[in-house]
Amino acid sequence: MRQHHSDVELLGALLRELDPRRGKTALSRAALLLERHGGLGRVSRATEAELSTSLRPREARAVRAAVALGVRAHERALEPARRALSCAADVAAWASPSLATLEHEELWVLALDGRGGLRSAKAIAVGGRHGLEASVADVLRHALRECAAAIVAVHNHPSGDPTPSDEDRHFTRALADAGKVVGVPLLDHVVVARAGFRSVDA
């Protein structure tokens, strides 16, 4: 049976291994680190100097390396198979195993070829438990770089409920409108979560 650990538990385990003498405080220090930086997404983007306000330099370097390794492993797990994504269920089947149970929010863009095959996939934004800041320009920049014929957006809801929010609908409308202007249509925007998936109705 697959076991899920919270961000605090995973960071705490790392800190405990780095300094067993301070093992009893590892969880509280991990929780404080996440609180100060606004969640794992922002920890992943923090510099060593920024992390050193909460951690010893050696710990800050180790946390940055561990997070980078985790991001790389996550991207490898989501590396595209050249297959068609013809509906929201296909997108959810591709994304849910890696995204649906995350405790922070991530937005991915899937660049499709002319036959609807998955050309590439990229994480555009990583946020916290309650949302993320995403840029339409960043999505389309990746799509144009990949010479995508069309794109699909997919993100997760850490709450477990895939129901699209007003912010999801607003972003989808903006992305669809901008995609029309540059000739890269948005075919779908899918939300995945532990309770299932939903297409965002813009």
PDB file of N, CA and C in Angstrom, residues 73-169:
ATOM      1  N   ALA A  73      12.822  14.421 -10.456  1.00  0.00           N
ATOM      2  CA  ALA A  73      12.173  13.108 -10.484  1.00  0.00           C
ATOM      3  C   ALA A  73      10.718  13.234 -10.900  1.00  0.00           C
ATOM      4  N   HIS A  74      10.066  14.294 -10.407  1.00  0.00           N
ATOM      5  CA  HIS A  74       8.668  14.536 -10.748  1.00  0.00           C
ATOM      6  C   HIS A  74       8.520  14.791 -12.242  1.00  0.00           C
ATOM      7  N   GLU A  75       9.421  15.596 -12.802  1.00  0.00           N
ATOM      8  CA  GLU A  75       9.372  15.875 -14.233  1.00  0.00           C
ATOM      9  C   GLU A  75       9.635  14.614 -15.046  1.00  0.00           C
ATOM     10  N   ARG A  76      10.565  13.778 -14.580  1.00  0.00           N
ATOM     11  CA  ARG A  76      10.832  12.529 -15.295  1.00  0.00           C
ATOM     12  C   ARG A  76       9.597  11.625 -15.287  1.00  0.00           C
ATOM     13  N   ALA A  77       8.902  11.602 -14.150  1.00  0.00           N
ATOM     14  CA  ALA A  77       7.704  10.762 -14.047  1.00  0.00           C
ATOM     15  C   ALA A  77       6.615  11.224 -14.991  1.00  0.00           C
ATOM     16  N   LEU A  78       6.615  12.528 -15.296  1.00  0.00           N
ATOM     17  CA  LEU A  78       5.595  13.078 -16.180  1.00  0.00           C
ATOM     18  C   LEU A  78       6.086  13.252 -17.609  1.00  0.00           C
ATOM     19  N   GLU A  79       7.256  12.708 -17.922  1.00  0.00           N
ATOM     20  CA  GLU A  79       7.728  12.801 -19.295  1.00  0.00           C
ATOM     21  C   GLU A  79       6.711  12.151 -20.226  1.00  0.00           C
ATOM     22  N   PRO A  80       6.392  12.827 -21.309  1.00  0.00           N
ATOM     23  CA  PRO A  80       5.290  12.371 -22.146  1.00  0.00           C
ATOM     24  C   PRO A  80       5.587  11.113 -22.942  1.00  0.00           C
ATOM     25  N   ALA A  81       4.596  10.268 -22.994  1.00  0.00           N
ATOM     26  CA  ALA A  81       4.595   9.207 -23.995  1.00  0.00           C
ATOM     27  C   ALA A  81       3.915   9.807 -25.216  1.00  0.00           C
ATOM     28  N   ARG A  82       4.351   9.440 -26.405  1.00  0.00           N
ATOM     29  CA  ARG A  82       3.776  10.020 -27.608  1.00  0.00           C
ATOM     30  C   ARG A  82       2.420   9.376 -27.861  1.00  0.00           C
ATOM     31  N   ARG A  83       1.408   9.904 -27.211  1.00  0.00           N
ATOM     32  CA  ARG A  83       0.070   9.366 -27.374  1.00  0.00           C
ATOM     33  C   ARG A  83      -0.911  10.512 -27.485  1.00  0.00           C
ATOM     34  N   ALA A  84      -2.052  10.231 -28.058  1.00  0.00           N
ATOM     35  CA  ALA A  84      -3.069  11.258 -28.242  1.00  0.00           C
ATOM     36  C   ALA A  84      -3.814  11.501 -26.938  1.00  0.00           C
ATOM     37  N   LEU A  85      -4.100  12.761 -26.681  1.00  0.00           N
ATOM     38  CA  LEU A  85      -4.929  13.148 -25.547  1.00  0.00           C
ATOM     39  C   LEU A  85      -6.215  13.714 -26.129  1.00  0.00           C
ATOM     40  N   SER A  86      -7.209  12.860 -26.273  1.00  0.00           N
ATOM     41  CA  SER A  86      -8.413  13.243 -27.007  1.00  0.00           C
ATOM     42  C   SER A  86      -9.538  13.758 -26.130  1.00  0.00           C
ATOM     43  N   CYS A  87      -9.406  13.620 -24.814  1.00  0.00           N
ATOM     44  CA  CYS A  87     -10.484  14.060 -23.929  1.00  0.00           C
ATOM     45  C   CYS A  87      -9.920  14.319 -22.534  1.00  0.00           C
ATOM     46  N   ALA A  88     -10.760  14.900 -21.677  1.00  0.00           N
ATOM     47  CA  ALA A  88     -10.325  15.218 -20.313  1.00  0.00           C
ATOM     48  C   ALA A  88      -9.913  13.969 -19.547  1.00  0.00           C
ATOM     49  N   ALA A  89     -10.582  12.855 -19.816  1.00  0.00           N
ATOM     50  CA  ALA A  89     -10.245  11.611 -19.119  1.00  0.00           C
ATOM     51  C   ALA A  89      -8.827  11.159 -19.462  1.00  0.00           C
ATOM     52  N   ASP A  90      -8.409  11.363 -20.724  1.00  0.00           N
ATOM     53  CA  ASP A  90      -7.039  11.019 -21.115  1.00  0.00           C
ATOM     54  C   ASP A  90      -6.027  11.884 -20.364  1.00  0.00           C
ATOM     55  N   VAL A  91      -6.336  13.172 -20.267  1.00  0.00           N
ATOM     56  CA  VAL A  91      -5.448  14.095 -19.560  1.00  0.00           C
ATOM     57  C   VAL A  91      -5.350  13.708 -18.088  1.00  0.00           C
ATOM     58  N   ALA A  92      -6.496  13.410 -17.486  1.00  0.00           N
ATOM     59  CA  ALA A  92      -6.514  13.025 -16.071  1.00  0.00           C
ATOM     60  C   ALA A  92      -5.756  11.727 -15.840  1.00  0.00           C
ATOM     61  N   ALA A  93      -5.899  10.773 -16.759  1.00  0.00           N
ATOM     62  CA  ALA A  93      -5.187   9.502 -16.616  1.00  0.00           C
ATOM     63  C   ALA A  93      -3.682   9.712 -16.672  1.00  0.00           C
ATOM     64  N   TRP A  94      -3.250  10.673 -17.479  1.00  0.00           N
ATOM     65  CA  TRP A  94      -1.821  10.976 -17.583  1.00  0.00           C
ATOM     66  C   TRP A  94      -1.320  11.716 -16.348  1.00  0.00           C
ATOM     67  N   ALA A  95      -2.091  12.689 -15.856  1.00  0.00           N
ATOM     68  CA  ALA A  95      -1.606  13.586 -14.807  1.00  0.00           C
ATOM     69  C   ALA A  95      -1.890  13.119 -13.384  1.00  0.00           C
ATOM     70  N   SER A  96      -3.008  12.450 -13.169  1.00  0.00           N
ATOM     71  CA  SER A  96      -3.441  12.154 -11.798  1.00  0.00           C
ATOM     72  C   SER A  96      -2.436  11.362 -10.964  1.00  0.00           C
ATOM     73  N   PRO A  97      -1.777  10.342 -11.511  1.00  0.00           N
ATOM     74  CA  PRO A  97      -0.857   9.568 -10.667  1.00  0.00           C
ATOM     75  C   PRO A  97       0.218  10.405  -9.985  1.00  0.00           C
ATOM     76  N   SER A  98       0.647  11.480 -10.632  1.00  0.00           N
ATOM     77  CA  SER A  98       1.706  12.304 -10.047  1.00  0.00           C
ATOM     78  C   SER A  98       1.204  13.595  -9.410  1.00  0.00           C
ATOM     79  N   LEU A  99       0.055  14.104  -9.856  1.00  0.00           N
ATOM     80  CA  LEU A  99      -0.400  15.411  -9.386  1.00  0.00           C
ATOM     81  C   LEU A  99      -1.525  15.363  -8.361  1.00  0.00           C
ATOM     82  N   ALA A 100      -2.406  14.377  -8.468  1.00  0.00           N
ATOM     83  CA  ALA A 100      -3.662  14.433  -7.715  1.00  0.00           C
ATOM     84  C   ALA A 100      -3.483  14.438  -6.206  1.00  0.00           C
ATOM     85  N   THR A 101      -2.428  13.835  -5.699  1.00  0.00           N
ATOM     86  CA  THR A 101      -2.269  13.732  -4.242  1.00  0.00           C
ATOM     87  C   THR A 101      -1.233  14.700  -3.671  1.00  0.00           C
ATOM     88  N   LEU A 102      -0.733  15.609  -4.494  1.00  0.00           N
ATOM     89  CA  LEU A 102       0.237  16.580  -3.993  1.00  0.00           C
ATOM     90  C   LEU A 102      -0.407  17.496  -2.954  1.00  0.00           C
ATOM     91  N   GLU A 103       0.388  17.973  -2.021  1.00  0.00           N
ATOM     92  CA  GLU A 103      -0.116  18.889  -0.999  1.00  0.00           C
ATOM     93  C   GLU A 103       0.103  20.346  -1.382  1.00  0.00           C
ATOM     94  N   HIS A 104       0.623  20.588  -2.560  1.00  0.00           N
ATOM     95  CA  HIS A 104       0.748  21.939  -3.090  1.00  0.00           C
ATOM     96  C   HIS A 104       0.232  21.924  -4.523  1.00  0.00           C
ATOM     97  N   GLU A 105      -0.082  23.101  -5.037  1.00  0.00           N
ATOM     98  CA  GLU A 105      -0.690  23.197  -6.359  1.00  0.00           C
ATOM     99  C   GLU A 105       0.379  23.376  -7.434  1.00  0.00           C
ATOM    100  N   GLU A 106       0.177  22.714  -8.572  1.00  0.00           N
ATOM    101  CA  GLU A 106       1.069  22.864  -9.716  1.00  0.00           C
ATOM    102  C   GLU A 106       0.240  23.019 -10.981  1.00  0.00           C
ATOM    103  N   LEU A 107       0.707  23.881 -11.881  1.00  0.00           N
ATOM    104  CA  LEU A 107       0.085  24.043 -13.196  1.00  0.00           C
ATOM    105  C   LEU A 107       1.053  23.548 -14.260  1.00  0.00           C
ATOM    106  N   TRP A 108       0.567  22.642 -15.087  1.00  0.00           N
ATOM    107  CA  TRP A 108       1.359  22.098 -16.188  1.00  0.00           C
ATOM    108  C   TRP A 108       0.712  22.465 -17.513  1.00  0.00           C
ATOM    109  N   VAL A 109       1.547  22.660 -18.535  1.00  0.00           N
ATOM    110  CA  VAL A 109       1.042  22.846 -19.892  1.00  0.00           C
ATOM    111  C   VAL A 109       1.535  21.685 -20.742  1.00  0.00           C
ATOM    112  N   LEU A 110       0.620  21.111 -21.494  1.00  0.00           N
ATOM    113  CA  LEU A 110       0.925  19.993 -22.385  1.00  0.00           C
ATOM    114  C   LEU A 110       0.892  20.518 -23.817  1.00  0.00           C
ATOM    115  N   ALA A 111       2.013  20.441 -24.498  1.00  0.00           N
ATOM    116  CA  ALA A 111       2.108  20.888 -25.883  1.00  0.00           C
ATOM    117  C   ALA A 111       1.800  19.705 -26.804  1.00  0.00           C
ATOM    118  N   LEU A 112       0.845  19.891 -27.695  1.00  0.00           N
ATOM    119  CA  LEU A 112       0.402  18.812 -28.578  1.00  0.00           C
ATOM    120  C   LEU A 112       0.872  19.048 -30.004  1.00  0.00           C
ATOM    121  N   ASP A 113       1.084  17.953 -30.729  1.00  0.00           N
ATOM    122  CA  ASP A 113       1.419  18.070 -32.141  1.00  0.00           C
ATOM    123  C   ASP A 113       0.136  18.117 -32.973  1.00  0.00           C
ATOM    124  N   GLY A 114       0.282  18.130 -34.282  1.00  0.00           N
ATOM    125  CA  GLY A 114      -0.875  18.274 -35.159  1.00  0.00           C
ATOM    126  C   GLY A 114      -1.858  17.127 -35.104  1.00  0.00           C
ATOM    127  N   ARG A 115      -1.434  15.983 -34.585  1.00  0.00           N
ATOM    128  CA  ARG A 115      -2.321  14.827 -34.464  1.00  0.00           C
ATOM    129  C   ARG A 115      -2.870  14.667 -33.052  1.00  0.00           C
ATOM    130  N   GLY A 116      -2.605  15.630 -32.220  1.00  0.00           N
ATOM    131  CA  GLY A 116      -3.071  15.530 -30.840  1.00  0.00           C
ATOM    132  C   GLY A 116      -2.151  14.728 -29.953  1.00  0.00           C
ATOM    133  N   GLY A 117      -0.971  14.373 -30.469  1.00  0.00           N
ATOM    134  CA  GLY A 117      -0.004  13.635 -29.663  1.00  0.00           C
ATOM    135  C   GLY A 117       0.719  14.555 -28.702  1.00  0.00           C
ATOM    136  N   LEU A 118       1.126  14.011 -27.585  1.00  0.00           N
ATOM    137  CA  LEU A 118       1.794  14.800 -26.554  1.00  0.00           C
ATOM    138  C   LEU A 118       3.253  15.022 -26.937  1.00  0.00           C
ATOM    139  N   ARG A 119       3.566  16.259 -27.292  1.00  0.00           N
ATOM    140  CA  ARG A 119       4.923  16.605 -27.708  1.00  0.00           C
ATOM    141  C   ARG A 119       5.829  16.854 -26.499  1.00  0.00           C
ATOM    142  N   SER A 120       5.325  17.606 -25.528  1.00  0.00           N
ATOM    143  CA  SER A 120       6.114  17.895 -24.335  1.00  0.00           C
ATOM    144  C   SER A 120       5.198  18.330 -23.206  1.00  0.00           C
ATOM    145  N   ALA A 121       5.732  18.298 -21.990  1.00  0.00           N
ATOM    146  CA  ALA A 121       4.982  18.731 -20.810  1.00  0.00           C
ATOM    147  C   ALA A 121       5.922  19.511 -19.912  1.00  0.00           C
ATOM    148  N   LYS A 122       5.403  20.590 -19.335  1.00  0.00           N
ATOM    149  CA  LYS A 122       6.261  21.433 -18.492  1.00  0.00           C
ATOM    150  C   LYS A 122       5.451  22.015 -17.340  1.00  0.00           C
ATOM    151  N   ALA A 123       6.061  22.015 -16.164  1.00  0.00           N
ATOM    152  CA  ALA A 123       5.457  22.691 -15.016  1.00  0.00           C
ATOM    153  C   ALA A 123       5.685  24.190 -15.174  1.00  0.00           C
ATOM    154  N   ILE A 124       4.591  24.940 -15.270  1.00  0.00           N
ATOM    155  CA  ILE A 124       4.675  26.380 -15.488  1.00  0.00           C
ATOM    156  C   ILE A 124       4.702  27.143 -14.172  1.00  0.00           C
ATOM    157  N   ALA A 125       3.984  26.638 -13.181  1.00  0.00           N
ATOM    158  CA  ALA A 125       3.923  27.333 -11.893  1.00  0.00           C
ATOM    159  C   ALA A 125       3.751  26.327 -10.766  1.00  0.00           C
ATOM    160  N   VAL A 126       4.406  26.599  -9.647  1.00  0.00           N
ATOM    161  CA  VAL A 126       4.283  25.787  -8.436  1.00  0.00           C
ATOM    162  C   VAL A 126       3.869  26.717  -7.307  1.00  0.00           C
ATOM    163  N   GLY A 127       2.802  26.376  -6.612  1.00  0.00           N
ATOM    164  CA  GLY A 127       2.298  27.235  -5.551  1.00  0.00           C
ATOM    165  C   GLY A 127       2.258  26.544  -4.210  1.00  0.00           C
ATOM    166  N   GLY A 128       1.318  26.960  -3.392  1.00  0.00           N
ATOM    167  CA  GLY A 128       1.134  26.372  -2.077  1.00  0.00           C
ATOM    168  C   GLY A 128      -0.127  25.542  -2.027  1.00  0.00           C
ATOM    169  N   ARG A 129      -0.638  25.331  -0.838  1.00  0.00           N
ATOM    170  CA  ARG A 129      -1.825  24.498  -0.677  1.00  0.00           C
ATOM    171  C   ARG A 129      -3.081  25.200  -1.172  1.00  0.00           C
ATOM    172  N   HIS A 130      -3.087  26.525  -1.142  1.00  0.00           N
ATOM    173  CA  HIS A 130      -4.311  27.259  -1.433  1.00  0.00           C
ATOM    174  C   HIS A 130      -4.276  28.013  -2.756  1.00  0.00           C
ATOM    175  N   GLY A 131      -3.348  27.679  -3.631  1.00  0.00           N
ATOM    176  CA  GLY A 131      -3.341  28.319  -4.933  1.00  0.00           C
ATOM    177  C   GLY A 131      -1.943  28.562  -5.452  1.00  0.00           C
ATOM    178  N   LEU A 132      -1.890  29.197  -6.623  1.00  0.00           N
ATOM    179  CA  LEU A 132      -0.612  29.539  -7.236  1.00  0.00           C
ATOM    180  C   LEU A 132      -0.797  30.767  -8.107  1.00  0.00           C
ATOM    181  N   GLU A 133       0.324  31.365  -8.476  1.00  0.00           N
ATOM    182  CA  GLU A 133       0.318  32.500  -9.388  1.00  0.00           C
ATOM    183  C   GLU A 133       0.818  32.015 -10.741  1.00  0.00           C
ATOM    184  N   ALA A 134      -0.068  32.069 -11.737  1.00  0.00           N
ATOM    185  CA  ALA A 134       0.279  31.561 -13.062  1.00  0.00           C
ATOM    186  C   ALA A 134       0.200  32.687 -14.083  1.00  0.00           C
ATOM    187  N   SER A 135       1.051  32.622 -15.070  1.00  0.00           N
ATOM    188  CA  SER A 135       1.118  33.638 -16.114  1.00  0.00           C
ATOM    189  C   SER A 135       0.714  33.040 -17.456  1.00  0.00           C
ATOM    190  N   VAL A 136      -0.268  33.670 -18.100  1.00  0.00           N
ATOM    191  CA  VAL A 136      -0.660  33.257 -19.449  1.00  0.00           C
ATOM    192  C   VAL A 136       0.541  33.344 -20.388  1.00  0.00           C
ATOM    193  N   ALA A 137       1.338  34.393 -20.228  1.00  0.00           N
ATOM    194  CA  ALA A 137       2.506  34.579 -21.092  1.00  0.00           C
ATOM    195  C   ALA A 137       3.489  33.423 -20.964  1.00  0.00           C
ATOM    196  N   ASP A 138       3.699  32.928 -19.746  1.00  0.00           N
ATOM    197  CA  ASP A 138       4.624  31.807 -19.553  1.00  0.00           C
ATOM    198  C   ASP A 138       4.118  30.546 -20.240  1.00  0.00           C
ATOM    199  N   VAL A 139       2.810  30.312 -20.161  1.00  0.00           N
ATOM    200  CA  VAL A 139       2.223  29.143 -20.819  1.00  0.00           C
ATOM    201  C   VAL A 139       2.440  29.218 -22.322  1.00  0.00           C
ATOM    202  N   LEU A 140       2.103  30.358 -22.913  1.00  0.00           N
ATOM    203  CA  LEU A 140       2.194  30.488 -24.368  1.00  0.00           C
ATOM    204  C   LEU A 140       3.643  30.556 -24.838  1.00  0.00           C
ATOM    205  N   ARG A 141       4.509  31.086 -24.010  1.00  0.00           N
ATOM    206  CA  ARG A 141       5.933  31.111 -24.375  1.00  0.00           C
ATOM    207  C   ARG A 141       6.454  29.685 -24.560  1.00  0.00           C
ATOM    208  N   HIS A 142       6.071  28.807 -23.632  1.00  0.00           N
ATOM    209  CA  HIS A 142       6.485  27.406 -23.765  1.00  0.00           C
ATOM    210  C   HIS A 142       5.842  26.774 -24.993  1.00  0.00           C
ATOM    211  N   ALA A 143       4.561  27.054 -25.217  1.00  0.00           N
ATOM    212  CA  ALA A 143       3.862  26.469 -26.362  1.00  0.00           C
ATOM    213  C   ALA A 143       4.519  26.870 -27.678  1.00  0.00           C
ATOM    214  N   LEU A 144       4.875  28.136 -27.807  1.00  0.00           N
ATOM    215  CA  LEU A 144       5.504  28.612 -29.036  1.00  0.00           C
ATOM    216  C   LEU A 144       6.913  28.051 -29.188  1.00  0.00           C
ATOM    217  N   ARG A 145       7.626  27.929 -28.079  1.00  0.00           N
ATOM    218  CA  ARG A 145       8.975  27.357 -28.122  1.00  0.00           C
ATOM    219  C   ARG A 145       8.933  25.911 -28.612  1.00  0.00           C
ATOM    220  N   GLU A 146       7.869  25.195 -28.236  1.00  0.00           N
ATOM    221  CA  GLU A 146       7.722  23.793 -28.619  1.00  0.00           C
ATOM    222  C   GLU A 146       7.025  23.619 -29.963  1.00  0.00           C
ATOM    223  N   CYS A 147       6.681  24.731 -30.620  1.00  0.00           N
ATOM    224  CA  CYS A 147       5.949  24.680 -31.899  1.00  0.00           C
ATOM    225  C   CYS A 147       4.669  23.863 -31.762  1.00  0.00           C
ATOM    226  N   ALA A 148       3.963  24.076 -30.673  1.00  0.00           N
ATOM    227  CA  ALA A 148       2.748  23.309 -30.392  1.00  0.00           C
ATOM    228  C   ALA A 148       1.632  23.689 -31.356  1.00  0.00           C
ATOM    229  N   ALA A 149       0.917  22.684 -31.834  1.00  0.00           N
ATOM    230  CA  ALA A 149      -0.266  22.937 -32.649  1.00  0.00           C
ATOM    231  C   ALA A 149      -1.446  23.328 -31.772  1.00  0.00           C
ATOM    232  N   ALA A 150      -1.441  22.859 -30.539  1.00  0.00           N
ATOM    233  CA  ALA A 150      -2.480  23.173 -29.561  1.00  0.00           C
ATOM    234  C   ALA A 150      -1.920  22.851 -28.181  1.00  0.00           C
ATOM    235  N   ILE A 151      -2.617  23.311 -27.153  1.00  0.00           N
ATOM    236  CA  ILE A 151      -2.170  23.037 -25.787  1.00  0.00           C
ATOM    237  C   ILE A 151      -3.329  22.578 -24.916  1.00  0.00           C
ATOM    238  N   VAL A 152      -2.963  21.895 -23.847  1.00  0.00           N
ATOM    239  CA  VAL A 152      -3.893  21.536 -22.777  1.00  0.00           C
ATOM    240  C   VAL A 152      -3.245  21.977 -21.471  1.00  0.00           C
ATOM    241  N   ALA A 153      -4.024  22.583 -20.603  1.00  0.00           N
ATOM    242  CA  ALA A 153      -3.533  22.944 -19.273  1.00  0.00           C
ATOM    243  C   ALA A 153      -4.092  21.948 -18.265  1.00  0.00           C
ATOM    244  N   VAL A 154      -3.310  21.641 -17.250  1.00  0.00           N
ATOM    245  CA  VAL A 154      -3.781  20.743 -16.188  1.00  0.00           C
ATOM    246  C   VAL A 154      -3.154  21.185 -14.873  1.00  0.00           C
ATOM    247  N   HIS A 155      -3.978  21.252 -13.833  1.00  0.00           N
ATOM    248  CA  HIS A 155      -3.440  21.549 -12.509  1.00  0.00           C
ATOM    249  C   HIS A 155      -4.213  20.758 -11.471  1.00  0.00           C
ATOM    250  N   ASN A 156      -3.689  20.736 -10.269  1.00  0.00           N
ATOM    251  CA  ASN A 156      -4.284  19.939  -9.196  1.00  0.00           C
ATOM    252  C   ASN A 156      -4.888  20.831  -8.127  1.00  0.00           C
ATOM    253  N   HIS A 157      -5.816  20.261  -7.367  1.00  0.00           N
ATOM    254  CA  HIS A 157      -6.379  20.910  -6.183  1.00  0.00           C
ATOM    255  C   HIS A 157      -5.997  20.092  -4.954  1.00  0.00           C
ATOM    256  N   PRO A 158      -5.092  20.582  -4.122  1.00  0.00           N
ATOM    257  CA  PRO A 158      -4.689  19.832  -2.926  1.00  0.00           C
ATOM    258  C   PRO A 158      -5.835  19.551  -1.961  1.00  0.00           C
ATOM    259  N   SER A 159      -6.916  20.317  -2.049  1.00  0.00           N
ATOM    260  CA  SER A 159      -8.064  20.094  -1.164  1.00  0.00           C
ATOM    261  C   SER A 159      -8.720  18.747  -1.400  1.00  0.00           C
ATOM    262  N   GLY A 160      -8.476  18.160  -2.575  1.00  0.00           N
ATOM    263  CA  GLY A 160      -9.109  16.894  -2.929  1.00  0.00           C
ATOM    264  C   GLY A 160     -10.347  17.055  -3.778  1.00  0.00           C
ATOM    265  N   ASP A 161     -10.870  18.281  -3.889  1.00  0.00           N
ATOM    266  CA  ASP A 161     -12.082  18.568  -4.660  1.00  0.00           C
ATOM    267  C   ASP A 161     -11.690  19.174  -6.007  1.00  0.00           C
ATOM    268  N   PRO A 162     -12.035  18.520  -7.130  1.00  0.00           N
ATOM    269  CA  PRO A 162     -11.619  19.029  -8.433  1.00  0.00           C
ATOM    270  C   PRO A 162     -12.501  20.141  -8.993  1.00  0.00           C
ATOM    271  N   THR A 163     -13.516  20.574  -8.248  1.00  0.00           N
ATOM    272  CA  THR A 163     -14.422  21.603  -8.752  1.00  0.00           C
ATOM    273  C   THR A 163     -13.645  22.875  -9.093  1.00  0.00           C
ATOM    274  N   PRO A 164     -13.747  23.370 -10.339  1.00  0.00           N
ATOM    275  CA  PRO A 164     -13.001  24.574 -10.724  1.00  0.00           C
ATOM    276  C   PRO A 164     -13.447  25.796  -9.922  1.00  0.00           C
ATOM    277  N   SER A 165     -12.497  26.628  -9.567  1.00  0.00           N
ATOM    278  CA  SER A 165     -12.789  27.864  -8.842  1.00  0.00           C
ATOM    279  C   SER A 165     -13.047  28.994  -9.836  1.00  0.00           C
ATOM    280  N   ASP A 166     -13.509  30.135  -9.322  1.00  0.00           N
ATOM    281  CA  ASP A 166     -13.686  31.307 -10.180  1.00  0.00           C
ATOM    282  C   ASP A 166     -12.351  31.725 -10.789  1.00  0.00           C
ATOM    283  N   GLU A 167     -11.277  31.618 -10.002  1.00  0.00           N
ATOM    284  CA  GLU A 167      -9.944  31.954 -10.511  1.00  0.00           C
ATOM    285  C   GLU A 167      -9.542  31.011 -11.640  1.00  0.00           C
ATOM    286  N   ASP A 168      -9.888  29.728 -11.520  1.00  0.00           N
ATOM    287  CA  ASP A 168      -9.595  28.764 -12.584  1.00  0.00           C
ATOM    288  C   ASP A 168     -10.302  29.168 -13.878  1.00  0.00           C
ATOM    289  N   ARG A 169     -11.565  29.565 -13.763  1.00  0.00           N
ATOM    290  CA  ARG A 169     -12.340  29.945 -14.950  1.00  0.00           C
ATOM    291  C   ARG A 169     -11.788  31.221 -15.578  1.00  0.00           C
TER     292      ARG A 169
END
